[in-house]
JSON list of C-alpha atoms and ligand atoms in Angstrom, two decimals:
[
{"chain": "A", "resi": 59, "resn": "UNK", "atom": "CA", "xyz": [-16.92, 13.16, 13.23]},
{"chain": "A", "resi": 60, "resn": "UNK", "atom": "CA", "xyz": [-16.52, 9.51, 12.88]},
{"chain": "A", "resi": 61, "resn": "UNK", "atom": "CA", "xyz": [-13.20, 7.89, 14.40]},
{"chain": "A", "resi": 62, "resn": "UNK", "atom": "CA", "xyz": [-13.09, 5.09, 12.84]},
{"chain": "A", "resi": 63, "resn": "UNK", "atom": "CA", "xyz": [-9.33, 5.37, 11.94]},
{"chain": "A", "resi": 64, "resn": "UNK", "atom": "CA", "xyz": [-7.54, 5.44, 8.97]},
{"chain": "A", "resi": 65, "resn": "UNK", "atom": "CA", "xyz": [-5.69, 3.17, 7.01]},
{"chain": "A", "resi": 66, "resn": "UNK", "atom": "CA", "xyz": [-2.79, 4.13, 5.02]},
{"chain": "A", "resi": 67, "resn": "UNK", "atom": "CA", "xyz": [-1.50, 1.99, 1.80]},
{"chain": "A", "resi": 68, "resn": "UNK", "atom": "CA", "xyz": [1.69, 3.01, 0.15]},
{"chain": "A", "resi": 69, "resn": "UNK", "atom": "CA", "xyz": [3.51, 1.23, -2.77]},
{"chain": "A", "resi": 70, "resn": "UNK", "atom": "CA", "xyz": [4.69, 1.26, -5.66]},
{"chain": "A", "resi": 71, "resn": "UNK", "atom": "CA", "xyz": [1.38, 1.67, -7.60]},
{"chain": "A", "resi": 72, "resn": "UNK", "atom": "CA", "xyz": [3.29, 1.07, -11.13]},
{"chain": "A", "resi": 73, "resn": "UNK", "atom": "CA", "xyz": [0.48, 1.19, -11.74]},
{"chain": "A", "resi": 74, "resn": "UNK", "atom": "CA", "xyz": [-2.74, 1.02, -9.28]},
{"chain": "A", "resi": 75, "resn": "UNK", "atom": "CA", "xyz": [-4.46, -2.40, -9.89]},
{"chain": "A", "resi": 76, "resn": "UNK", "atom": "CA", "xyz": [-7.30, -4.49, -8.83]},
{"chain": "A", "resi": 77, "resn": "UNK", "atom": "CA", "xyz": [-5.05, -6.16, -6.04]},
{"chain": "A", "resi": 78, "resn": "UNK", "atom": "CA", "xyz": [-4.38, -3.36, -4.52]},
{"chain": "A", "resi": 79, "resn": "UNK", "atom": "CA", "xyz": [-7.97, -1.91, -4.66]},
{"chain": "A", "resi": 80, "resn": "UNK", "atom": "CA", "xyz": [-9.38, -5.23, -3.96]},
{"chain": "A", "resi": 81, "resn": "UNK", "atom": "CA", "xyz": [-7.79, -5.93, 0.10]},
{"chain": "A", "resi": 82, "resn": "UNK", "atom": "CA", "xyz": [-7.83, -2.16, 0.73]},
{"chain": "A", "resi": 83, "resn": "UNK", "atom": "CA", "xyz": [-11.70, -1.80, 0.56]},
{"chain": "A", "resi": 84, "resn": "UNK", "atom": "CA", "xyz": [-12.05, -5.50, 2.01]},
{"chain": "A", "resi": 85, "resn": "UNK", "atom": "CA", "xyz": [-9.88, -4.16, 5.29]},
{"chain": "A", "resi": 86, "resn": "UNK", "atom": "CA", "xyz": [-10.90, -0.92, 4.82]},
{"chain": "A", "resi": 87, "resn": "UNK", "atom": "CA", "xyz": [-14.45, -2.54, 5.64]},
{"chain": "A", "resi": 88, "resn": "UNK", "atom": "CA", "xyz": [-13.57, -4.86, 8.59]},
{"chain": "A", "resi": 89, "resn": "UNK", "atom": "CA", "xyz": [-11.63, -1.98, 10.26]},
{"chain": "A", "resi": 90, "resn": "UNK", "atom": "CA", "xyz": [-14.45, 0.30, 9.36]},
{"chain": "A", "resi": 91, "resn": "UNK", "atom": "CA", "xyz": [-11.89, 2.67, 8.83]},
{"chain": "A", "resi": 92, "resn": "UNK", "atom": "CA", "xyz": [-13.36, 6.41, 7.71]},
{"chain": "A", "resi": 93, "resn": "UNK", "atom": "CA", "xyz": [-10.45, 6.73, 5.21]},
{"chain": "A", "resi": 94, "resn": "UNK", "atom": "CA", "xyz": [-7.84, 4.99, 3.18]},
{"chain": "A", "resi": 95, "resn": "UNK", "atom": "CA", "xyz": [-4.99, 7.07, 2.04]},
{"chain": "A", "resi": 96, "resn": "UNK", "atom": "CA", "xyz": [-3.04, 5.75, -1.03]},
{"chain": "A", "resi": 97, "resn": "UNK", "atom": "CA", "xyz": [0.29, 6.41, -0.72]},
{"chain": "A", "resi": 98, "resn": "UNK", "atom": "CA", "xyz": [1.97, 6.20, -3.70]},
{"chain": "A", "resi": 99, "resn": "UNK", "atom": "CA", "xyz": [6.28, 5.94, -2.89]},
{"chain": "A", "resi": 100, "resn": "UNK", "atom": "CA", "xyz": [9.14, 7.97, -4.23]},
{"chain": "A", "resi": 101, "resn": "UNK", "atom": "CA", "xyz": [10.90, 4.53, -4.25]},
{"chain": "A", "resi": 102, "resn": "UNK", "atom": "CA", "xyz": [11.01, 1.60, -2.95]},
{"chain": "A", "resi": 103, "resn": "UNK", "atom": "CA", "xyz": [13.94, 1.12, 0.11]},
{"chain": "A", "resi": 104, "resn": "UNK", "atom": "CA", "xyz": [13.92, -2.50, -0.56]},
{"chain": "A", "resi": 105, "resn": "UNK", "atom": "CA", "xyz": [13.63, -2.25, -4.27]},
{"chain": "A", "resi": 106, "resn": "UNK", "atom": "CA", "xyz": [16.19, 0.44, -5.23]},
{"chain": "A", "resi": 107, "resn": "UNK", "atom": "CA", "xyz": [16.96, -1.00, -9.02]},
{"chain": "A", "resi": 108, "resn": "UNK", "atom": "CA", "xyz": [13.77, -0.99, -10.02]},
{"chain": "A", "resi": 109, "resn": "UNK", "atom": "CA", "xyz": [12.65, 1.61, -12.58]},
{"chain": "A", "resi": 110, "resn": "UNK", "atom": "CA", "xyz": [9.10, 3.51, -11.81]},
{"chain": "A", "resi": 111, "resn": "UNK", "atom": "CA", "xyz": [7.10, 5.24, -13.91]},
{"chain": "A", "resi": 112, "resn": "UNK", "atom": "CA", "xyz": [7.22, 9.20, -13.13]},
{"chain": "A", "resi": 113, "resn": "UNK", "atom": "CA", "xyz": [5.21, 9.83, -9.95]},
{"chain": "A", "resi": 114, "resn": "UNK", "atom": "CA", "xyz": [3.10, 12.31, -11.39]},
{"chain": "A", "resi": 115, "resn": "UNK", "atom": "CA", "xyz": [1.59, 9.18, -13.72]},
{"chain": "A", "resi": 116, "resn": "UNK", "atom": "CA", "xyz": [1.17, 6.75, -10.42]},
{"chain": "A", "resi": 117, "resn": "UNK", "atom": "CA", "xyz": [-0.39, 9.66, -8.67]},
{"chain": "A", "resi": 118, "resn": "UNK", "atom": "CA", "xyz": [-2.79, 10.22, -11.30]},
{"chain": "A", "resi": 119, "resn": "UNK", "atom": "CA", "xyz": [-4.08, 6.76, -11.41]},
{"chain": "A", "resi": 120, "resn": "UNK", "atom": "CA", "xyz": [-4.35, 6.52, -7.85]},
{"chain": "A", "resi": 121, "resn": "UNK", "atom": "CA", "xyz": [-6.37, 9.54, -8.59]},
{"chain": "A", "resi": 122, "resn": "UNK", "atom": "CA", "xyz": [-8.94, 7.89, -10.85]},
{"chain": "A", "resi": 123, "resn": "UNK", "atom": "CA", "xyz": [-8.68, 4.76, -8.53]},
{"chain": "A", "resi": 124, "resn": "UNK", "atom": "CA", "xyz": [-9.86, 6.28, -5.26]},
{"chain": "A", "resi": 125, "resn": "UNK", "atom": "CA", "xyz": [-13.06, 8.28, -7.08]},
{"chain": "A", "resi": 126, "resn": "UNK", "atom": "CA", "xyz": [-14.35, 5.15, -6.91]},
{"chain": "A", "resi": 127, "resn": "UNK", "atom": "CA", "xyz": [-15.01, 4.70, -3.12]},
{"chain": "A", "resi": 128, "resn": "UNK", "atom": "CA", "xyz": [-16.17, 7.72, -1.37]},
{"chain": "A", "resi": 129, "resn": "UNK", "atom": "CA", "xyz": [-13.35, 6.87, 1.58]},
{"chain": "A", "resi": 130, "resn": "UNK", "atom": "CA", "xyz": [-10.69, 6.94, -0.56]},
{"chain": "A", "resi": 131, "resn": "UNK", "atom": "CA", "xyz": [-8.19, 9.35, -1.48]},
{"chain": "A", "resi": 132, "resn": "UNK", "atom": "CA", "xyz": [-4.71, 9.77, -2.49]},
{"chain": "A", "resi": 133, "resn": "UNK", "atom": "CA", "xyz": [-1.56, 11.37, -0.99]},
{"chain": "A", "resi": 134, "resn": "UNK", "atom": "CA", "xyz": [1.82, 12.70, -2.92]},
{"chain": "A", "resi": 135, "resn": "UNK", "atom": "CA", "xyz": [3.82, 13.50, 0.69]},
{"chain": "A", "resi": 136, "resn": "UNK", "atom": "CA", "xyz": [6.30, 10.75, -0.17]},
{"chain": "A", "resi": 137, "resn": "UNK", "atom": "CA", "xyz": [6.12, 12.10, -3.91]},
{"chain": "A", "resi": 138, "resn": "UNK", "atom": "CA", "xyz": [7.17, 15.52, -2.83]},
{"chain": "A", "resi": 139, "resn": "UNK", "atom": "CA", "xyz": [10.49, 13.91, -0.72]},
{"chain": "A", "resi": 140, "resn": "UNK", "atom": "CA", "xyz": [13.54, 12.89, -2.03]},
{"chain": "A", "resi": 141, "resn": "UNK", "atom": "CA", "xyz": [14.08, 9.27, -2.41]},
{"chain": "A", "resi": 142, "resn": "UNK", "atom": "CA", "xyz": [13.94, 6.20, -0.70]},
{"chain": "A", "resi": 143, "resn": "UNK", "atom": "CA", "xyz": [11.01, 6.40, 0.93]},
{"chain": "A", "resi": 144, "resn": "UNK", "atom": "CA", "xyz": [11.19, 5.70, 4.68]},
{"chain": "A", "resi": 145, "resn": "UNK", "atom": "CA", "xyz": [8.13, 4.31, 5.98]},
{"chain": "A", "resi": 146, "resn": "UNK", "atom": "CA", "xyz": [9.07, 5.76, 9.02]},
{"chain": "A", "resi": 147, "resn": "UNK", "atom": "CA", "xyz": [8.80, 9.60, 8.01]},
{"chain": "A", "resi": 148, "resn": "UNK", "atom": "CA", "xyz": [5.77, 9.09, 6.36]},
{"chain": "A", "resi": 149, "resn": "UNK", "atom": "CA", "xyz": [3.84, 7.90, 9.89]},
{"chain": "A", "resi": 150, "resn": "UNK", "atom": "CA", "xyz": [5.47, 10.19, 11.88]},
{"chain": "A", "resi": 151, "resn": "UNK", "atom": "CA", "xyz": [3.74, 12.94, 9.59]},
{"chain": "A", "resi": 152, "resn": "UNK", "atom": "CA", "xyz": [0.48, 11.39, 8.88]},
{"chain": "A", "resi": 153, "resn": "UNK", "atom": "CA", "xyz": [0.21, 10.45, 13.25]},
{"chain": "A", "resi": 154, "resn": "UNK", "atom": "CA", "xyz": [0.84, 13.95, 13.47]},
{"chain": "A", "resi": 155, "resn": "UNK", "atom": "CA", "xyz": [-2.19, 15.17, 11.01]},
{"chain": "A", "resi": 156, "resn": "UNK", "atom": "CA", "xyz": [-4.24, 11.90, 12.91]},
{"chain": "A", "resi": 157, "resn": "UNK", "atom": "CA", "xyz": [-3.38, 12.13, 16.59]},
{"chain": "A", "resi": 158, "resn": "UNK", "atom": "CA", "xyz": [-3.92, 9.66, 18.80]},
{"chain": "A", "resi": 159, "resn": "UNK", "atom": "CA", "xyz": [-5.81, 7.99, 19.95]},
{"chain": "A", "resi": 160, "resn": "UNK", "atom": "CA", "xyz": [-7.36, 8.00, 16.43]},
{"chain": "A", "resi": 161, "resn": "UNK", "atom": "CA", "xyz": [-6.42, 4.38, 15.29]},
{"chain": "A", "resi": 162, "resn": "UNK", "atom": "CA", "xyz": [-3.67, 4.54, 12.40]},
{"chain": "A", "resi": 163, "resn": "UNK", "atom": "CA", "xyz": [-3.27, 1.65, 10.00]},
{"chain": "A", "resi": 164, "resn": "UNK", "atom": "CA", "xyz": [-0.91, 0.55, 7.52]},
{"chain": "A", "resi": 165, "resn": "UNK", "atom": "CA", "xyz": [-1.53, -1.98, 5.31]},
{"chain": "A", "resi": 166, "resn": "UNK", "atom": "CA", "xyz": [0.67, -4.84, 3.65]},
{"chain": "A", "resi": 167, "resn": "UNK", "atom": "CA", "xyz": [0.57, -7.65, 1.46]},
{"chain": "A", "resi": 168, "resn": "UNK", "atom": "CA", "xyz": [1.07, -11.09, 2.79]},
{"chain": "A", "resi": 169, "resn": "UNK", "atom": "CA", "xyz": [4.47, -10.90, 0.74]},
{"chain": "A", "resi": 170, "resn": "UNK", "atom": "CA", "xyz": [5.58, -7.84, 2.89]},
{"chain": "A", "resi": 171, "resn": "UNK", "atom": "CA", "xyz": [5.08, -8.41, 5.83]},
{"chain": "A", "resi": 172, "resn": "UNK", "atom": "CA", "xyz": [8.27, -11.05, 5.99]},
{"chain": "A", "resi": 173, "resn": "UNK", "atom": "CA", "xyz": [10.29, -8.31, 5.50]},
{"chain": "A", "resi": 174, "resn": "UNK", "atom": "CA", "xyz": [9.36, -5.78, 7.88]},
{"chain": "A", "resi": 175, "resn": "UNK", "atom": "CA", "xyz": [11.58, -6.51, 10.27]},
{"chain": "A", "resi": 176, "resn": "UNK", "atom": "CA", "xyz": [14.02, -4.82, 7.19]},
{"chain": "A", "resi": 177, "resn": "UNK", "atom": "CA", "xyz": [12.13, -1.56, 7.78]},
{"chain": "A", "resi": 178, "resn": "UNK", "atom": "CA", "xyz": [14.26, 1.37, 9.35]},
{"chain": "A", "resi": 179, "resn": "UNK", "atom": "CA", "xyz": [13.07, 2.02, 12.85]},
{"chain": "A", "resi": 180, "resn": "UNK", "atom": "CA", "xyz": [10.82, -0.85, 12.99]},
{"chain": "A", "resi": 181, "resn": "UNK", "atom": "CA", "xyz": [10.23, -0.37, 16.73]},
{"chain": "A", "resi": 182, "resn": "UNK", "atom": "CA", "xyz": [8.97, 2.73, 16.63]},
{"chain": "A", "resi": 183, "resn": "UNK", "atom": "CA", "xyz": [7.13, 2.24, 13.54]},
{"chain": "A", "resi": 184, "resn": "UNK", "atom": "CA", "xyz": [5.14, -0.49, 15.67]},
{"chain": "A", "resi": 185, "resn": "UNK", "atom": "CA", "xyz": [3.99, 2.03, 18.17]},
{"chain": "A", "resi": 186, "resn": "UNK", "atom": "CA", "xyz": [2.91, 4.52, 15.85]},
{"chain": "A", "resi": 187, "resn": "UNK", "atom": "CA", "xyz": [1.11, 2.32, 13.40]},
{"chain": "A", "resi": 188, "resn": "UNK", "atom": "CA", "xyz": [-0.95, -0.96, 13.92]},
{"chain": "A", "resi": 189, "resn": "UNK", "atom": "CA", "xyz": [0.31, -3.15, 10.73]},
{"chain": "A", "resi": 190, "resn": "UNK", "atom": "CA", "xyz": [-2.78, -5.09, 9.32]},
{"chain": "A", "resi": 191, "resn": "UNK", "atom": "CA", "xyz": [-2.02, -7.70, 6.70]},
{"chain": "A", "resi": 192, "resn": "UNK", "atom": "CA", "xyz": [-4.39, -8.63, 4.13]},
{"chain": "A", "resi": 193, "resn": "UNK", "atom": "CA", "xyz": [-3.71, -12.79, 3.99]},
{"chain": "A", "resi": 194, "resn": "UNK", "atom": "CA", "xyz": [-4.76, -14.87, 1.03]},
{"chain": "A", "resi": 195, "resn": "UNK", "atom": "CA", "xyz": [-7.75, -17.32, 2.90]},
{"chain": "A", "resi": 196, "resn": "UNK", "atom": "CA", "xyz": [-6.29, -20.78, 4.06]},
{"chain": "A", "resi": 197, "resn": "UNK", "atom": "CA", "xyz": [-3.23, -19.19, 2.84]},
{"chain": "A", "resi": 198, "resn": "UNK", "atom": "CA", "xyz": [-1.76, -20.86, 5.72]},
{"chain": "A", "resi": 199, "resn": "UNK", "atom": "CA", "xyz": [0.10, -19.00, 9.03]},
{"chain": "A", "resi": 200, "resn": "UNK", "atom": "CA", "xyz": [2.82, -16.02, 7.86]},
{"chain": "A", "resi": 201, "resn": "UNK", "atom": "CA", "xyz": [5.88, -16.46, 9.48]},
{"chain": "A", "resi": 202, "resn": "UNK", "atom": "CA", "xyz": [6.77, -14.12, 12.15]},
{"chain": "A", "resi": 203, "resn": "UNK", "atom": "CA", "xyz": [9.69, -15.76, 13.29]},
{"chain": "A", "resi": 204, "resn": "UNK", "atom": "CA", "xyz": [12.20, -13.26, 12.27]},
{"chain": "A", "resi": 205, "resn": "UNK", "atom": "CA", "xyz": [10.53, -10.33, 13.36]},
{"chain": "A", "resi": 206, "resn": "UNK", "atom": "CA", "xyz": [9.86, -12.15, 16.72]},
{"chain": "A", "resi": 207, "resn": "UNK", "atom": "CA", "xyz": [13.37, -11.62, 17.13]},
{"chain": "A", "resi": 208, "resn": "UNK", "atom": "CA", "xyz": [13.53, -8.02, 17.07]},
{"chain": "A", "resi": 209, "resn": "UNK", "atom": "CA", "xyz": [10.17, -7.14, 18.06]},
{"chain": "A", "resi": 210, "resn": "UNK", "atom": "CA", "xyz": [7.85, -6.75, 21.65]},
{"chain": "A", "resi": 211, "resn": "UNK", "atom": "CA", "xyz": [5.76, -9.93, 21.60]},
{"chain": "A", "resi": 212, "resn": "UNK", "atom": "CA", "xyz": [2.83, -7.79, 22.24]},
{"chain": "A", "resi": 213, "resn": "UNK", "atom": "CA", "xyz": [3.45, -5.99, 19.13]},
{"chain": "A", "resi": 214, "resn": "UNK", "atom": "CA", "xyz": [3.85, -9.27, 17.32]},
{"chain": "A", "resi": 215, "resn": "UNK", "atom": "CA", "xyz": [0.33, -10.54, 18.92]},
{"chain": "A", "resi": 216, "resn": "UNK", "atom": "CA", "xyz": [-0.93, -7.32, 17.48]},
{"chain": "A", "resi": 217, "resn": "UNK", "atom": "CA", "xyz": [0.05, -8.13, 13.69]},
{"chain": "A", "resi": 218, "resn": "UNK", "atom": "CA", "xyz": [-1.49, -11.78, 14.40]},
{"chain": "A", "resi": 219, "resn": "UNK", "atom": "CA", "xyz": [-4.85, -10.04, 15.37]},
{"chain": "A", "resi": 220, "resn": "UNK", "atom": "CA", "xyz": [-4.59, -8.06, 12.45]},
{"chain": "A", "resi": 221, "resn": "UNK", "atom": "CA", "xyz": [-4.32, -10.68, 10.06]},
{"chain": "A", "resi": 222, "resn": "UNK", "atom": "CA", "xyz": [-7.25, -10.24, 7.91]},
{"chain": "A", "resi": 223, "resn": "UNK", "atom": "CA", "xyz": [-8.38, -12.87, 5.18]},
{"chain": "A", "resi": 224, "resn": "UNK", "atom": "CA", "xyz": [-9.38, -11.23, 1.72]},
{"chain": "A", "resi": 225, "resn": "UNK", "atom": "CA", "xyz": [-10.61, -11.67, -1.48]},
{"chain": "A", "resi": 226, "resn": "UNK", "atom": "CA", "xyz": [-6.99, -12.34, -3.07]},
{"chain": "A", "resi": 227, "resn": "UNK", "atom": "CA", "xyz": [-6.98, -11.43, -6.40]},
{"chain": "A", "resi": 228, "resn": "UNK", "atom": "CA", "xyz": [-2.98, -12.70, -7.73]},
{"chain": "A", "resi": 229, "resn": "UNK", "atom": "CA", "xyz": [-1.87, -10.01, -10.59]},
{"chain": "A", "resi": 230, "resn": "UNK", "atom": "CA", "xyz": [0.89, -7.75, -10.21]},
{"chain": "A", "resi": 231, "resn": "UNK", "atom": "CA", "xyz": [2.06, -4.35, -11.64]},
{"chain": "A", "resi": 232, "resn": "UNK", "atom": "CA", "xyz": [4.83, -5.97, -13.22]},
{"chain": "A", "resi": 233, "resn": "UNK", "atom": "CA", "xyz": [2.44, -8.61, -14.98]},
{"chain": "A", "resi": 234, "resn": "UNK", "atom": "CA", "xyz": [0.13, -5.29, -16.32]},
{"chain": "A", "resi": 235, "resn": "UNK", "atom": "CA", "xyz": [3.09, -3.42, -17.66]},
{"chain": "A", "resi": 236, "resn": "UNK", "atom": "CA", "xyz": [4.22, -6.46, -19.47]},
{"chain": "A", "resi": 237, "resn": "UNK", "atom": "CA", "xyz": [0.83, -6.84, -21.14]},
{"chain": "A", "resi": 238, "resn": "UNK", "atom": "CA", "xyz": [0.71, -2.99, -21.68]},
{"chain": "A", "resi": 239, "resn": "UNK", "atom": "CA", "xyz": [4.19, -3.28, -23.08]},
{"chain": "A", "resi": 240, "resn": "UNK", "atom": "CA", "xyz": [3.03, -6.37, -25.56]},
{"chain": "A", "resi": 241, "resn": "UNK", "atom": "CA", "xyz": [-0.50, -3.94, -26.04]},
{"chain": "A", "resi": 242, "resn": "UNK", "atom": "CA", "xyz": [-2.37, -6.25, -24.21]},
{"chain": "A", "resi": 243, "resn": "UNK", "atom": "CA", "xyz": [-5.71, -5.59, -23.52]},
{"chain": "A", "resi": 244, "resn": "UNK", "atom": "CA", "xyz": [-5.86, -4.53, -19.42]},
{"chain": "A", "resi": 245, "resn": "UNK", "atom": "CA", "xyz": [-9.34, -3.34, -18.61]},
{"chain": "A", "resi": 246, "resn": "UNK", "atom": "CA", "xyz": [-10.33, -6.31, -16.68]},
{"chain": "A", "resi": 247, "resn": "UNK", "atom": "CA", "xyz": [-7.14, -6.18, -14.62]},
{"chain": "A", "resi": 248, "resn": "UNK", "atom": "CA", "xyz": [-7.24, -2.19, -13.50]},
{"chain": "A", "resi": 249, "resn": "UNK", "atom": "CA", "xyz": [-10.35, -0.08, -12.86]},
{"chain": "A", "resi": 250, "resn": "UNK", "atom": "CA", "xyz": [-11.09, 1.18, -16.79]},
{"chain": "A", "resi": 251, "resn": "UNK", "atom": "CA", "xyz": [-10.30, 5.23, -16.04]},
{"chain": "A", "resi": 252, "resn": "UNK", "atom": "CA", "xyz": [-6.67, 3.30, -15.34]},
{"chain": "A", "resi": 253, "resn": "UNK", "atom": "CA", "xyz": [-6.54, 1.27, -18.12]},
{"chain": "A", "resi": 254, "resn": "UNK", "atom": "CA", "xyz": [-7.74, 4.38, -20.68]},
{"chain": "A", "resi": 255, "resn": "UNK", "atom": "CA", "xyz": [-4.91, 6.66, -19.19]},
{"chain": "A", "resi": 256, "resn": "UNK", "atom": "CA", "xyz": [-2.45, 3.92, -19.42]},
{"chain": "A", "resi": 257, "resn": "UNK", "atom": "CA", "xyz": [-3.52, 3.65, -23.17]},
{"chain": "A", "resi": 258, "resn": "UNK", "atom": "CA", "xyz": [-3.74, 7.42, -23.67]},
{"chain": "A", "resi": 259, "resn": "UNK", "atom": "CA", "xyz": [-0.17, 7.74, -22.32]},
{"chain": "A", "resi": 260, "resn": "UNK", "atom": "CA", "xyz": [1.67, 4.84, -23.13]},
{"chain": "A", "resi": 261, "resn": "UNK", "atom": "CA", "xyz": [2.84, 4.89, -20.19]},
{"chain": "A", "resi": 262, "resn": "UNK", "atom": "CA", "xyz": [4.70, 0.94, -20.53]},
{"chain": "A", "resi": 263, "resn": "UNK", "atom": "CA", "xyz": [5.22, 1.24, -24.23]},
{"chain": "B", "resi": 28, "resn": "ATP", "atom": "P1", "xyz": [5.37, -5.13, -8.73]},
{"chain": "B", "resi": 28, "resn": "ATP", "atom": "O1", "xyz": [4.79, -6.27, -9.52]},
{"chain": "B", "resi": 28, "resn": "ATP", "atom": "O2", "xyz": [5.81, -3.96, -9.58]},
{"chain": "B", "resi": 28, "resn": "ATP", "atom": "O3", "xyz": [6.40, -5.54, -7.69]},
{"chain": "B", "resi": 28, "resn": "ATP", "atom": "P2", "xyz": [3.26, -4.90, -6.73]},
{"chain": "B", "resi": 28, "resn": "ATP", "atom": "O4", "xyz": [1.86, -4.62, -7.13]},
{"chain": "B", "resi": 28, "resn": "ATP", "atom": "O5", "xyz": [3.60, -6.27, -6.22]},
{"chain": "B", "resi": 28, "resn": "ATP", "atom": "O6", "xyz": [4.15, -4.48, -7.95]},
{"chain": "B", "resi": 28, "resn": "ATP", "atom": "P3", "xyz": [3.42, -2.54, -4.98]},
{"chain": "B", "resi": 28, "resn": "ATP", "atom": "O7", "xyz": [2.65, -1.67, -5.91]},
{"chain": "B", "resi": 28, "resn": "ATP", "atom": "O8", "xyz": [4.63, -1.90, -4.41]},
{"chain": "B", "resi": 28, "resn": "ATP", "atom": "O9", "xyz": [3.86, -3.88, -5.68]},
{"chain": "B", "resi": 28, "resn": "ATP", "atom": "O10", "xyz": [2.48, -3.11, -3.85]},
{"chain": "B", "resi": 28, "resn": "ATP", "atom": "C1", "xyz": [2.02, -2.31, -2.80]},
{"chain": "B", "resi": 28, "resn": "ATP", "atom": "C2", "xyz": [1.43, -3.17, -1.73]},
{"chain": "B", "resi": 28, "resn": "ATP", "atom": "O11", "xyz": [0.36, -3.95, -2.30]},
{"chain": "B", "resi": 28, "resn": "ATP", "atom": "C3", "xyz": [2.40, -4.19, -1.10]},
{"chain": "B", "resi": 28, "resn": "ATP", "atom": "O12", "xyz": [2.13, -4.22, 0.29]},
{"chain": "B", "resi": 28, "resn": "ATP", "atom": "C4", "xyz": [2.02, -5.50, -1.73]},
{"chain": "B", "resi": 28, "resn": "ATP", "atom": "O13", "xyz": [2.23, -6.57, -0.85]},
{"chain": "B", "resi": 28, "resn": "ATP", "atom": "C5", "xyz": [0.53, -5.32, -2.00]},
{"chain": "B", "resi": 28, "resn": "ATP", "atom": "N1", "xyz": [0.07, -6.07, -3.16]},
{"chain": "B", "resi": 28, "resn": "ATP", "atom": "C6", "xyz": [0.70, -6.26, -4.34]},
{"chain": "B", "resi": 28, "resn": "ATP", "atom": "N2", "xyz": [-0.03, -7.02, -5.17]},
{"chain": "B", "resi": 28, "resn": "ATP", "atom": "C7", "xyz": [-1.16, -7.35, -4.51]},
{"chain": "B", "resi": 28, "resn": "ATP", "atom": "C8", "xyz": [-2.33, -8.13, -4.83]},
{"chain": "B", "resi": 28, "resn": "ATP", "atom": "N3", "xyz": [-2.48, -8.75, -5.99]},
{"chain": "B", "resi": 28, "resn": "ATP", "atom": "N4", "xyz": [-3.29, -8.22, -3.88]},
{"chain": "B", "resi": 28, "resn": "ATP", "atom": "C9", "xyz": [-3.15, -7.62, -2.69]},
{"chain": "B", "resi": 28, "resn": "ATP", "atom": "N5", "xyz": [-2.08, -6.87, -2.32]},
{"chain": "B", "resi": 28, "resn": "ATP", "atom": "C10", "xyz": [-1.09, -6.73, -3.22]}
]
């Protein structure tokens, strides 16, 4: 049994795209991590008004995502829970299927990590989980100065370790459902089994 860790990823996943896939793998590689769990939310505490496409359609393309790295796989615990989805819960559960001291990951974007000192129960989340941030390179230093406030500064040297430059590849969900909306052709921007069920559905019609 390898203990390499594992690194969880949740978000919005409206839909799954090359970004995403992208600084997983990259981190997933530099933390040589044996698994990365895509975690697909209910919704979004910090993004109540947005609409999401049903969770059984960001599930499934998470699905055909993670076939495509041995590592990966996908889970629907915050799927199966009524909304918001509370960070929180969902590492209290997965620390208690990966005990310590099996490292535990969770990964953000650059753009996330300024608000986690938003998160509910932020302190304990930063003993269960050791945040890794996947920075755009020379993207310059994120600023920490707001979570310095509320945080341990050894938890806040932590995140700085874990700071991890990767490929950055700059599309977003919202700019593929726009395209898929205007029929746009996606298959460069989301792994093609994503693209074809996107199509097949119509899902952003
Ligand atoms: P939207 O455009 O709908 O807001 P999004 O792709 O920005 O979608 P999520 O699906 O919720 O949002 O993102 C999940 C996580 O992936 C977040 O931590 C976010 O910072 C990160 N992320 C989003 N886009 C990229 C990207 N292009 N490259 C790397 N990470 C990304």
């Amino acid at each position: 049994m390898n203990t390499g860790g594992t690194l969880l990823f949740g978000g919005s996943f409206d839909p799954i795209h090359h970004g995403h896939l992208i600084s997983a793998q990259a981190v997933a590689d530099r933390l040589a991590v044996d698994r990365v769990l895509l975690i697909p939310c209910a919704q979004s505490p910090l993004k109540r008004s947005h609409v999401l496409a049903r969770g059984e359609d960001r599930l499934e393309m998470c699905r055909i995502a993670a076939k495509l790295d041995p590592r990966f796989a996908v889970s629907d615990w915050e799927l199966k829970r009524p909304p918001p989805s509370y960070t929180i819960q969902t590492v209290r559960y997965f620390r208690s299927v990966f005990p310590a001291p099996e490292p535990l990951y969770w990964l953000l974007g650059q753009d996330s990590l300024a608000h986690l000192q938003h998160w509910m129960n932020i302190e304990e989340l930063l003993q269960i989980v050791q945040f890794v941030t996947a920075a755009r390179p020379g993207g310059g230093e994120p600023n920490l100065a707001a979570l310095r406030a509320i945080a341990p500064a050894e938890a806040v040297e932590q995140i700085e370790r874990h700071l991890f430059a990767t490929p950055m590849v700059e599309i977003s969900a919202s700019e593929i459902r726009a395209r898929a909306r205007a029929k746009q052709n996606i298959q460069f921007w989301v792994p093609s089994g994503v693209a074809d069920y996107i199509d097949q559905t119509a899902l952003y019609r």
